[in-house]
CSV table of N, CA, C and O and ligand atoms in Angstrom, one decimal:
chain,number,residue,atom,x,y,z
A,461,UNK,N,43.4,45.4,8.4
A,461,UNK,CA,42.4,46.2,7.7
A,461,UNK,C,42.7,46.4,6.3
A,461,UNK,O,42.0,46.1,5.4
A,462,UNK,N,44.0,46.8,6.1
A,462,UNK,CA,44.4,47.0,4.7
A,462,UNK,C,44.4,45.8,3.9
A,462,UNK,O,44.0,45.7,2.7
A,463,UNK,N,44.8,44.7,4.5
A,463,UNK,CA,44.9,43.4,3.9
A,463,UNK,C,43.5,43.0,3.4
A,463,UNK,O,43.3,42.5,2.3
A,464,UNK,N,42.5,43.2,4.4
A,464,UNK,CA,41.2,42.8,4.1
A,464,UNK,C,40.7,43.6,2.9
A,464,UNK,O,40.0,43.1,2.0
A,465,UNK,N,41.0,44.9,2.8
A,465,UNK,CA,40.6,45.8,1.7
A,465,UNK,C,41.1,45.2,0.4
A,465,UNK,O,40.4,45.1,-0.6
A,466,UNK,N,42.4,44.9,0.4
A,466,UNK,CA,43.1,44.4,-0.8
A,466,UNK,C,42.4,43.1,-1.2
A,466,UNK,O,42.1,42.8,-2.4
A,467,UNK,N,42.1,42.2,-0.3
A,467,UNK,CA,41.4,41.0,-0.5
A,467,UNK,C,40.1,41.2,-1.2
A,467,UNK,O,39.8,40.6,-2.2
A,468,UNK,N,39.3,42.1,-0.6
A,468,UNK,CA,38.0,42.4,-1.2
A,468,UNK,C,38.1,43.0,-2.6
A,468,UNK,O,37.4,42.6,-3.6
A,469,UNK,N,39.1,43.9,-2.8
A,469,UNK,CA,39.3,44.5,-4.1
A,469,UNK,C,39.6,43.4,-5.1
A,469,UNK,O,39.2,43.4,-6.3
A,470,UNK,N,40.5,42.4,-4.7
A,470,UNK,CA,40.9,41.4,-5.6
A,470,UNK,C,39.7,40.5,-6.0
A,470,UNK,O,39.5,40.2,-7.2
A,471,UNK,N,38.8,40.2,-5.0
A,471,UNK,CA,37.6,39.4,-5.3
A,471,UNK,C,36.7,40.1,-6.3
A,471,UNK,O,36.2,39.6,-7.2
A,472,UNK,N,36.6,41.4,-6.0
A,472,UNK,CA,35.7,42.2,-6.9
A,472,UNK,C,36.3,42.2,-8.3
A,472,UNK,O,35.5,42.1,-9.3
A,473,UNK,N,37.6,42.3,-8.5
A,473,UNK,CA,38.2,42.4,-9.8
A,473,UNK,C,38.0,41.0,-10.5
A,473,UNK,O,37.8,41.0,-11.7
A,474,UNK,N,38.1,40.0,-9.7
A,474,UNK,CA,37.9,38.6,-10.4
A,474,UNK,C,36.5,38.5,-10.8
A,474,UNK,O,36.2,38.1,-11.9
A,475,UNK,N,35.6,39.0,-10.0
A,475,UNK,CA,34.1,39.0,-10.3
A,475,UNK,C,33.9,39.8,-11.6
A,475,UNK,O,33.2,39.3,-12.5
A,476,UNK,N,34.5,41.0,-11.7
A,476,UNK,CA,34.3,41.8,-12.9
A,476,UNK,C,34.9,41.1,-14.1
A,476,UNK,O,34.3,41.1,-15.2
A,477,UNK,N,36.1,40.5,-14.0
A,477,UNK,CA,36.7,39.9,-15.2
A,477,UNK,C,35.8,38.7,-15.6
A,477,UNK,O,35.6,38.5,-16.8
A,478,UNK,N,35.2,38.0,-14.6
A,478,UNK,CA,34.4,36.8,-15.0
A,478,UNK,C,33.2,37.3,-15.8
A,478,UNK,O,32.7,36.7,-16.8
A,479,UNK,N,32.6,38.5,-15.5
A,479,UNK,CA,31.5,39.0,-16.2
A,479,UNK,C,31.8,39.6,-17.6
A,479,UNK,O,30.9,39.9,-18.3
A,480,UNK,N,33.1,39.7,-17.9
A,480,UNK,CA,33.5,40.1,-19.2
A,480,UNK,C,33.4,39.1,-20.3
A,480,UNK,O,33.5,39.3,-21.4
A,481,UNK,N,33.2,37.9,-19.8
A,481,UNK,CA,33.0,36.7,-20.8
A,481,UNK,C,31.5,36.3,-20.8
A,481,UNK,O,31.0,36.1,-19.7
A,482,UNK,N,30.9,36.2,-21.9
A,482,UNK,CA,29.6,35.7,-22.0
A,482,UNK,C,29.5,34.2,-21.7
A,482,UNK,O,30.2,33.4,-22.3
A,483,UNK,N,28.7,33.9,-20.7
A,483,UNK,CA,28.7,32.5,-20.2
A,483,UNK,C,28.3,31.5,-21.3
A,483,UNK,O,28.8,30.4,-21.4
A,484,UNK,N,27.3,31.8,-22.1
A,484,UNK,CA,26.8,30.8,-23.0
A,484,UNK,C,27.7,30.6,-24.2
A,484,UNK,O,27.9,29.5,-24.7
A,485,UNK,N,28.3,31.7,-24.7
A,485,UNK,CA,29.2,31.5,-26.0
A,485,UNK,C,30.6,31.5,-25.6
A,485,UNK,O,31.4,31.0,-26.4
A,486,UNK,N,31.0,32.0,-24.5
A,486,UNK,CA,32.5,32.2,-24.2
A,486,UNK,C,33.1,33.4,-24.8
A,486,UNK,O,34.3,33.5,-24.7
A,487,UNK,N,32.3,34.2,-25.5
A,487,UNK,CA,32.9,35.3,-26.2
A,487,UNK,C,33.2,36.4,-25.2
A,487,UNK,O,32.5,36.6,-24.2
A,488,UNK,N,34.3,37.2,-25.4
A,488,UNK,CA,34.6,38.4,-24.6
A,488,UNK,C,33.6,39.4,-25.0
A,488,UNK,O,33.3,39.7,-26.1
A,489,UNK,N,33.0,40.0,-23.9
A,489,UNK,CA,31.9,41.0,-24.1
A,489,UNK,C,32.5,42.3,-24.3
A,489,UNK,O,32.8,43.0,-23.3
A,490,UNK,N,32.9,42.7,-25.5
A,490,UNK,CA,33.3,44.1,-25.7
A,490,UNK,C,32.7,44.5,-27.0
A,490,UNK,O,32.0,43.7,-27.7
A,491,UNK,N,32.9,45.8,-27.4
A,491,UNK,CA,32.2,46.3,-28.5
A,491,UNK,C,32.0,45.5,-29.7
A,491,UNK,O,33.0,44.9,-30.2
A,492,UNK,N,30.8,45.2,-30.1
A,492,UNK,CA,30.6,44.4,-31.3
A,492,UNK,C,30.3,42.9,-31.1
A,492,UNK,O,30.0,42.2,-32.0
A,493,UNK,N,30.4,42.5,-29.8
A,493,UNK,CA,30.3,41.1,-29.5
A,493,UNK,C,29.0,40.5,-29.9
A,493,UNK,O,28.9,39.3,-30.3
A,494,UNK,N,27.9,41.3,-29.7
A,494,UNK,CA,26.6,40.8,-30.0
A,494,UNK,C,26.4,40.3,-31.5
A,494,UNK,O,25.7,39.4,-31.8
A,495,UNK,N,27.1,41.1,-32.4
A,495,UNK,CA,27.1,40.7,-33.8
A,495,UNK,C,27.7,39.3,-34.0
A,495,UNK,O,27.2,38.5,-34.8
A,496,UNK,N,28.8,39.2,-33.3
A,496,UNK,CA,29.5,37.9,-33.5
A,496,UNK,C,28.7,36.7,-32.9
A,496,UNK,O,28.6,35.6,-33.5
A,497,UNK,N,28.1,37.0,-31.8
A,497,UNK,CA,27.2,36.0,-31.2
A,497,UNK,C,26.1,35.6,-32.1
A,497,UNK,O,25.7,34.5,-32.3
A,498,UNK,N,25.5,36.7,-32.8
A,498,UNK,CA,24.4,36.4,-33.6
A,498,UNK,C,24.8,35.8,-35.0
A,498,UNK,O,24.0,35.0,-35.5
A,499,UNK,N,26.0,36.0,-35.5
A,499,UNK,CA,26.4,35.6,-36.8
A,499,UNK,C,27.3,34.4,-36.8
A,499,UNK,O,27.4,33.7,-37.9
A,500,UNK,N,28.0,34.1,-35.8
A,500,UNK,CA,29.1,33.2,-35.9
A,500,UNK,C,28.9,31.8,-35.1
A,500,UNK,O,29.8,31.0,-35.1
A,501,UNK,N,27.7,31.6,-34.6
A,501,UNK,CA,27.6,30.4,-33.8
A,501,UNK,C,26.6,29.4,-34.4
A,501,UNK,O,26.4,28.3,-33.9
A,502,UNK,N,26.1,29.7,-35.6
A,502,UNK,CA,25.1,28.9,-36.2
A,502,UNK,C,25.6,27.6,-36.8
A,502,UNK,O,24.9,26.6,-36.8
A,503,UNK,N,26.8,27.6,-37.4
A,503,UNK,CA,27.3,26.4,-38.1
A,503,UNK,C,28.3,25.6,-37.3
A,503,UNK,O,28.5,24.5,-37.5
A,504,UNK,N,29.0,26.3,-36.4
A,504,UNK,CA,30.0,25.6,-35.6
A,504,UNK,C,30.0,26.2,-34.2
A,504,UNK,O,29.4,27.3,-34.1
A,505,UNK,N,30.7,25.7,-33.3
A,505,UNK,CA,30.7,26.2,-32.0
A,505,UNK,C,31.5,27.5,-31.9
A,505,UNK,O,32.4,27.7,-32.8
A,506,UNK,N,31.2,28.3,-30.9
A,506,UNK,CA,32.0,29.5,-30.7
A,506,UNK,C,33.5,29.2,-30.4
A,506,UNK,O,34.3,30.1,-30.6
A,507,UNK,N,33.7,28.0,-29.9
A,507,UNK,CA,35.1,27.8,-29.5
A,507,UNK,C,36.0,27.7,-30.7
A,507,UNK,O,37.2,28.0,-30.6
A,508,UNK,N,35.4,27.4,-31.9
A,508,UNK,CA,36.2,27.5,-33.1
A,508,UNK,C,36.6,28.9,-33.4
A,508,UNK,O,37.8,29.2,-33.8
A,509,UNK,N,35.7,29.8,-33.1
A,509,UNK,CA,36.0,31.3,-33.3
A,509,UNK,C,37.1,31.7,-32.3
A,509,UNK,O,38.1,32.3,-32.6
A,510,UNK,N,36.8,31.4,-31.0
A,510,UNK,CA,37.6,31.8,-29.9
A,510,UNK,C,39.0,31.3,-30.0
A,510,UNK,O,40.0,32.0,-29.6
A,511,UNK,N,39.2,30.0,-30.4
A,511,UNK,CA,40.5,29.4,-30.4
A,511,UNK,C,41.4,29.9,-31.6
A,511,UNK,O,42.6,29.7,-31.6
A,512,UNK,N,40.8,30.7,-32.5
A,512,UNK,CA,41.5,31.2,-33.6
A,512,UNK,C,42.1,32.6,-33.2
A,512,UNK,O,41.5,33.3,-32.6
A,513,UNK,N,43.3,32.8,-33.6
A,513,UNK,CA,44.0,34.1,-33.4
A,513,UNK,C,44.5,34.6,-34.8
A,513,UNK,O,45.1,33.9,-35.5
A,514,UNK,N,44.1,35.9,-35.1
A,514,UNK,CA,44.5,36.4,-36.4
A,514,UNK,C,44.5,37.9,-36.4
A,514,UNK,O,43.8,38.5,-35.6
A,515,UNK,N,45.2,38.5,-37.3
A,515,UNK,CA,45.1,39.9,-37.5
A,515,UNK,C,43.8,40.2,-38.4
A,515,UNK,O,43.2,39.3,-38.9
A,516,UNK,N,43.6,41.5,-38.6
A,516,UNK,CA,42.4,41.9,-39.4
A,516,UNK,C,42.3,41.2,-40.7
A,516,UNK,O,41.2,40.7,-41.1
A,517,UNK,N,43.4,41.3,-41.5
A,517,UNK,CA,43.3,40.7,-42.8
A,517,UNK,C,43.0,39.2,-42.8
A,517,UNK,O,42.3,38.7,-43.7
A,518,UNK,N,43.6,38.5,-41.9
A,518,UNK,CA,43.4,37.1,-41.8
A,518,UNK,C,42.0,36.8,-41.4
A,518,UNK,O,41.3,35.9,-41.9
A,519,UNK,N,41.4,37.6,-40.4
A,519,UNK,CA,40.0,37.4,-40.1
A,519,UNK,C,39.1,37.6,-41.3
A,519,UNK,O,38.2,36.8,-41.5
A,520,UNK,N,39.5,38.6,-42.0
A,520,UNK,CA,38.7,38.9,-43.2
A,520,UNK,C,38.8,37.7,-44.2
A,520,UNK,O,37.8,37.3,-44.8
A,521,UNK,N,40.0,37.2,-44.4
A,521,UNK,CA,40.2,36.0,-45.3
A,521,UNK,C,39.4,34.8,-44.8
A,521,UNK,O,38.8,34.2,-45.6
A,522,UNK,N,39.3,34.6,-43.5
A,522,UNK,CA,38.6,33.5,-43.0
A,522,UNK,C,37.1,33.7,-43.3
A,522,UNK,O,36.4,32.7,-43.8
A,523,UNK,N,36.6,34.9,-43.1
A,523,UNK,CA,35.2,35.2,-43.4
A,523,UNK,C,34.9,35.0,-44.9
A,523,UNK,O,33.9,34.4,-45.3
A,524,UNK,N,35.8,35.6,-45.8
A,524,UNK,CA,35.6,35.4,-47.2
A,524,UNK,C,35.7,33.9,-47.6
A,524,UNK,O,34.9,33.5,-48.5
A,525,UNK,N,36.6,33.2,-47.0
A,525,UNK,CA,36.6,31.7,-47.3
A,525,UNK,C,35.3,31.0,-47.0
A,525,UNK,O,34.8,30.3,-47.8
A,526,UNK,N,34.7,31.4,-45.8
A,526,UNK,CA,33.5,30.7,-45.4
A,526,UNK,C,32.4,31.2,-46.3
A,526,UNK,O,31.5,30.4,-46.7
A,527,UNK,N,32.4,32.4,-46.8
A,527,UNK,CA,31.4,32.9,-47.7
A,527,UNK,C,31.5,32.2,-49.1
A,527,UNK,O,30.5,31.9,-49.7
A,528,UNK,N,32.7,32.0,-49.5
A,528,UNK,CA,32.9,31.3,-50.8
A,528,UNK,C,32.6,29.9,-50.8
A,528,UNK,O,32.0,29.3,-51.7
A,529,UNK,N,33.0,29.2,-49.7
A,529,UNK,CA,32.9,27.7,-49.7
A,529,UNK,C,32.0,27.1,-48.7
A,529,UNK,O,31.6,25.9,-48.8
A,530,UNK,N,31.5,27.9,-47.7
A,530,UNK,CA,30.7,27.2,-46.6
A,530,UNK,C,29.3,27.9,-46.5
A,530,UNK,O,28.7,27.7,-45.4
A,531,UNK,N,28.9,28.5,-47.5
A,531,UNK,CA,27.6,29.1,-47.5
A,531,UNK,C,27.3,30.2,-46.4
A,531,UNK,O,26.2,30.4,-46.0
A,532,UNK,N,28.4,30.8,-46.0
A,532,UNK,CA,28.2,31.9,-45.0
A,532,UNK,C,27.6,33.1,-45.8
A,532,UNK,O,28.1,33.4,-47.0
A,533,UNK,N,26.6,33.7,-45.2
A,533,UNK,CA,25.9,34.8,-45.9
A,533,UNK,C,26.8,36.1,-45.9
A,533,UNK,O,27.8,36.2,-45.2
A,534,UNK,N,26.4,37.0,-46.8
A,534,UNK,CA,27.1,38.3,-46.8
A,534,UNK,C,26.6,39.2,-45.6
A,534,UNK,O,25.4,39.1,-45.2
A,535,UNK,N,27.5,40.0,-45.1
A,535,UNK,CA,27.1,40.9,-44.0
A,535,UNK,C,26.9,42.3,-44.6
A,535,UNK,O,27.6,42.7,-45.6
A,536,UNK,N,26.1,43.1,-44.0
A,536,UNK,CA,26.0,44.5,-44.4
A,536,UNK,C,27.4,45.1,-44.0
A,536,UNK,O,27.9,44.8,-42.9
A,537,UNK,N,27.9,46.0,-44.8
A,537,UNK,CA,29.3,46.5,-44.6
A,537,UNK,C,29.5,47.1,-43.2
A,537,UNK,O,30.5,46.9,-42.5
A,538,UNK,N,28.4,47.8,-42.6
A,538,UNK,CA,28.6,48.4,-41.3
A,538,UNK,C,28.6,47.4,-40.2
A,538,UNK,O,29.2,47.6,-39.1
A,539,UNK,N,28.0,46.2,-40.4
A,539,UNK,CA,28.0,45.1,-39.5
A,539,UNK,C,29.4,44.4,-39.6
A,539,UNK,O,30.0,44.1,-38.6
A,540,UNK,N,29.8,44.2,-40.9
A,540,UNK,CA,31.0,43.4,-41.1
A,540,UNK,C,32.2,44.1,-40.5
A,540,UNK,O,33.1,43.5,-39.9
A,541,UNK,N,32.3,45.4,-40.6
A,541,UNK,CA,33.4,46.2,-40.0
A,541,UNK,C,33.4,46.0,-38.5
A,541,UNK,O,34.5,45.8,-37.9
A,542,UNK,N,32.3,46.0,-37.9
A,542,UNK,CA,32.2,45.8,-36.4
A,542,UNK,C,32.7,44.4,-36.0
A,542,UNK,O,33.3,44.2,-35.0
A,543,UNK,N,32.3,43.4,-36.9
A,543,UNK,CA,32.7,42.0,-36.6
A,543,UNK,C,34.2,41.9,-36.7
A,543,UNK,O,34.9,41.3,-35.8
A,544,UNK,N,34.8,42.4,-37.8
A,544,UNK,CA,36.3,42.3,-38.0
A,544,UNK,C,37.0,43.1,-36.9
A,544,UNK,O,38.0,42.6,-36.4
A,545,UNK,N,36.5,44.3,-36.5
A,545,UNK,CA,37.1,45.0,-35.5
A,545,UNK,C,37.1,44.2,-34.2
A,545,UNK,O,38.2,44.1,-33.5
A,546,UNK,N,36.0,43.7,-33.9
A,546,UNK,CA,35.8,42.9,-32.6
A,546,UNK,C,36.9,41.7,-32.6
A,546,UNK,O,37.5,41.5,-31.6
A,547,UNK,N,36.9,41.0,-33.7
A,547,UNK,CA,37.7,39.8,-33.8
A,547,UNK,C,39.2,40.2,-33.7
A,547,UNK,O,40.0,39.6,-33.0
A,548,UNK,N,39.6,41.2,-34.5
A,548,UNK,CA,41.0,41.6,-34.5
A,548,UNK,C,41.5,42.2,-33.1
A,548,UNK,O,42.6,42.0,-32.8
A,549,UNK,N,40.6,42.8,-32.4
A,549,UNK,CA,41.0,43.4,-31.2
A,549,UNK,C,41.0,42.4,-30.1
A,549,UNK,O,41.9,42.3,-29.2
A,550,UNK,N,40.0,41.5,-30.0
A,550,UNK,CA,39.9,40.6,-28.9
A,550,UNK,C,40.6,39.2,-29.1
A,550,UNK,O,40.9,38.5,-28.2
A,551,UNK,N,40.8,38.9,-30.4
A,551,UNK,CA,41.5,37.6,-30.7
A,551,UNK,C,42.6,37.8,-31.7
A,551,UNK,O,42.6,37.3,-32.8
A,552,UNK,N,43.6,38.7,-31.3
A,552,UNK,CA,44.7,39.0,-32.1
A,552,UNK,C,45.7,37.9,-32.2
A,552,UNK,O,45.6,36.9,-31.4
A,553,UNK,N,46.7,38.0,-33.1
A,553,UNK,CA,47.6,36.9,-33.2
A,553,UNK,C,48.4,36.8,-31.9
A,553,UNK,O,48.7,37.8,-31.2
A,554,UNK,N,48.7,35.6,-31.5
A,554,UNK,CA,49.5,35.4,-30.3
A,554,UNK,C,51.0,35.5,-30.6
A,554,UNK,O,51.4,35.0,-31.6
A,555,UNK,N,51.8,36.1,-29.7
A,555,UNK,CA,53.2,36.1,-29.9
A,555,UNK,C,53.7,34.7,-29.9
A,555,UNK,O,53.1,33.8,-29.3
A,556,UNK,N,54.8,34.4,-30.6
A,556,UNK,CA,55.3,33.1,-30.7
A,556,UNK,C,55.8,32.6,-29.3
A,556,UNK,O,56.7,33.2,-28.7
A,557,UNK,N,55.1,31.6,-28.8
A,557,UNK,CA,55.5,31.2,-27.4
A,557,UNK,C,56.5,30.1,-27.4
A,557,UNK,O,56.9,29.6,-26.3
A,558,UNK,N,57.0,29.7,-28.5
A,558,UNK,CA,58.0,28.6,-28.5
A,558,UNK,C,59.3,29.1,-28.1
A,558,UNK,O,59.7,30.3,-28.4
A,559,UNK,N,60.0,28.3,-27.4
A,559,UNK,CA,61.3,28.8,-26.9
A,559,UNK,C,62.3,28.7,-28.1
A,559,UNK,O,62.1,27.9,-29.0
A,560,UNK,N,63.3,29.5,-28.1
A,560,UNK,CA,64.3,29.4,-29.2
A,560,UNK,C,65.1,28.1,-29.0
A,560,UNK,O,65.1,27.5,-27.9
A,561,UNK,N,65.8,27.6,-30.1
A,561,UNK,CA,66.5,26.4,-30.0
A,561,UNK,C,67.6,26.5,-28.9
A,561,UNK,O,68.1,27.5,-28.6
A,562,UNK,N,67.9,25.3,-28.3
A,562,UNK,CA,69.0,25.3,-27.3
A,562,UNK,C,70.3,25.5,-28.0
A,562,UNK,O,70.6,24.9,-29.0
A,563,UNK,N,71.2,26.3,-27.4
A,563,UNK,CA,72.5,26.5,-28.0
A,563,UNK,C,73.3,25.2,-28.0
A,563,UNK,O,73.2,24.5,-27.0
A,564,UNK,N,74.0,25.0,-29.1
A,564,UNK,CA,74.8,23.7,-29.1
A,564,UNK,C,75.7,23.6,-27.9
A,564,UNK,O,75.9,22.5,-27.4
A,565,UNK,N,76.2,24.7,-27.4
A,565,UNK,CA,77.2,24.7,-26.3
A,565,UNK,C,76.4,24.2,-25.0
A,565,UNK,O,77.1,23.8,-24.0
A,566,UNK,N,75.1,24.3,-25.0
A,566,UNK,CA,74.4,23.9,-23.8
A,566,UNK,C,73.8,22.5,-23.9
A,566,UNK,O,73.2,22.0,-23.0
A,567,UNK,N,74.0,21.8,-25.1
A,567,UNK,CA,73.5,20.5,-25.2
A,567,UNK,C,74.4,19.5,-24.5
A,567,UNK,O,75.6,19.7,-24.4
A,568,UNK,N,73.8,18.4,-24.1
A,568,UNK,CA,74.7,17.3,-23.5
A,568,UNK,C,75.6,16.8,-24.5
A,568,UNK,O,75.3,16.8,-25.7
A,569,UNK,N,76.8,16.3,-24.1
A,569,UNK,CA,77.7,15.7,-25.0
A,569,UNK,C,77.2,14.3,-25.3
A,569,UNK,O,76.9,13.5,-24.4
A,570,UNK,N,77.1,14.1,-26.6
A,570,UNK,CA,76.5,12.8,-27.0
A,570,UNK,C,77.7,11.8,-27.2
A,570,UNK,O,78.7,12.0,-27.7
A,571,UNK,N,77.4,10.6,-26.6
A,571,UNK,CA,78.4,9.5,-26.8
A,571,UNK,C,78.0,8.6,-27.9
A,571,UNK,O,78.8,7.8,-28.4
A,572,UNK,N,76.7,8.6,-28.3
A,572,UNK,CA,76.2,7.8,-29.4
A,572,UNK,C,76.7,8.4,-30.7
A,572,UNK,O,76.7,9.6,-30.9
A,573,UNK,N,77.0,7.5,-31.7
A,573,UNK,CA,77.2,8.0,-33.0
A,573,UNK,C,75.9,7.9,-33.8
A,573,UNK,O,75.3,6.8,-33.8
A,574,UNK,N,75.6,9.0,-34.4
A,574,UNK,CA,74.4,8.9,-35.3
A,574,UNK,C,74.7,8.2,-36.6
A,574,UNK,O,75.7,8.6,-37.2
A,575,UNK,N,73.9,7.2,-36.9
A,575,UNK,CA,74.2,6.4,-38.1
A,575,UNK,C,73.8,7.2,-39.3
A,575,UNK,O,72.8,7.8,-39.4
B,651,LIG,C1,27.1,29.3,-42.7
B,651,LIG,C2,27.9,28.6,-41.8
B,651,LIG,C3,28.9,29.3,-41.0
B,651,LIG,C4,28.8,30.5,-40.3
B,651,LIG,C5,27.5,31.3,-40.0
B,651,LIG,C6,30.1,30.8,-39.8
B,651,LIG,N1,31.0,29.8,-40.1
B,651,LIG,FE1,32.9,29.7,-39.6
B,651,LIG,N2,33.1,28.0,-40.6
B,651,LIG,C7,32.1,27.3,-41.2
B,651,LIG,C8,32.6,26.0,-41.6
B,651,LIG,C9,31.8,24.9,-42.3
B,651,LIG,C10,33.9,25.9,-41.2
B,651,LIG,C11,34.9,24.7,-41.3
B,651,LIG,C12,34.6,23.9,-40.1
B,651,LIG,C13,35.6,22.8,-40.0
B,651,LIG,O1,36.7,22.8,-40.6
B,651,LIG,O2,35.3,21.9,-39.1
B,651,LIG,C14,34.2,27.2,-40.5
B,651,LIG,C15,35.4,27.4,-39.9
B,651,LIG,C16,35.7,28.6,-39.2
B,651,LIG,C17,37.0,28.8,-38.6
B,651,LIG,C18,38.2,28.0,-38.6
B,651,LIG,C19,39.0,28.3,-39.9
B,651,LIG,C20,40.2,27.5,-40.0
B,651,LIG,O3,41.0,28.0,-40.8
B,651,LIG,O4,40.4,26.5,-39.3
B,651,LIG,C21,36.9,30.0,-37.9
B,651,LIG,C22,37.9,30.8,-37.2
B,651,LIG,C23,35.5,30.5,-38.2
B,651,LIG,N3,34.9,29.6,-38.9
B,651,LIG,C24,35.0,31.7,-37.7
B,651,LIG,C25,33.8,32.2,-38.0
B,651,LIG,C26,33.3,33.5,-37.6
B,651,LIG,C27,34.2,34.6,-37.0
B,651,LIG,C28,32.0,33.6,-38.0
B,651,LIG,C29,31.1,34.8,-38.0
B,651,LIG,C30,31.6,35.9,-38.7
B,651,LIG,C31,31.7,32.3,-38.6
B,651,LIG,N4,32.7,31.5,-38.6
B,651,LIG,C32,30.4,32.0,-39.1
B,651,LIG,C33,30.9,27.8,-41.4
B,651,LIG,C34,30.3,28.9,-40.9
């Protein structure tokens, strides 16, 4: 019985998580997402937005760059702040996932001479 309950709870949570993503744009549905859906999908796909990770300042830089060079329009300040908040909260910088270099002591002993 308990196992069944856990199973159902798990299914429900998967279902809830799935509905947190907008099917058509792929955007995370959280505060401010409708502005991003309305303003950020006209010139390129939303996947360009989603695949980018940045802090607030960098998101702002990206928007300013598009405004200067790509004909992106100006936003009303109260809309812009919601867009930047949304982007910085939902698409923050990723921690560096690269592994550190292998210690020299753990490297195989090379028999080749490097020319
Ligand atoms: C008026 C057209 C237009 C709109 C609207 C627009 N963009 Fe862009 N954006 C561009 C163009 C053009 C590029 C460059 C595309 C490329 O390099 O292929 C771009 C590139 C980007 C990039 C990639 C930047 C990089 O350094 O590679 C991101 C991220 C981005 N846009 C996010 C957004 C967000 C967020 C919004 C909404 C606030 C938005 N865009 C709205 C035109 C637009």
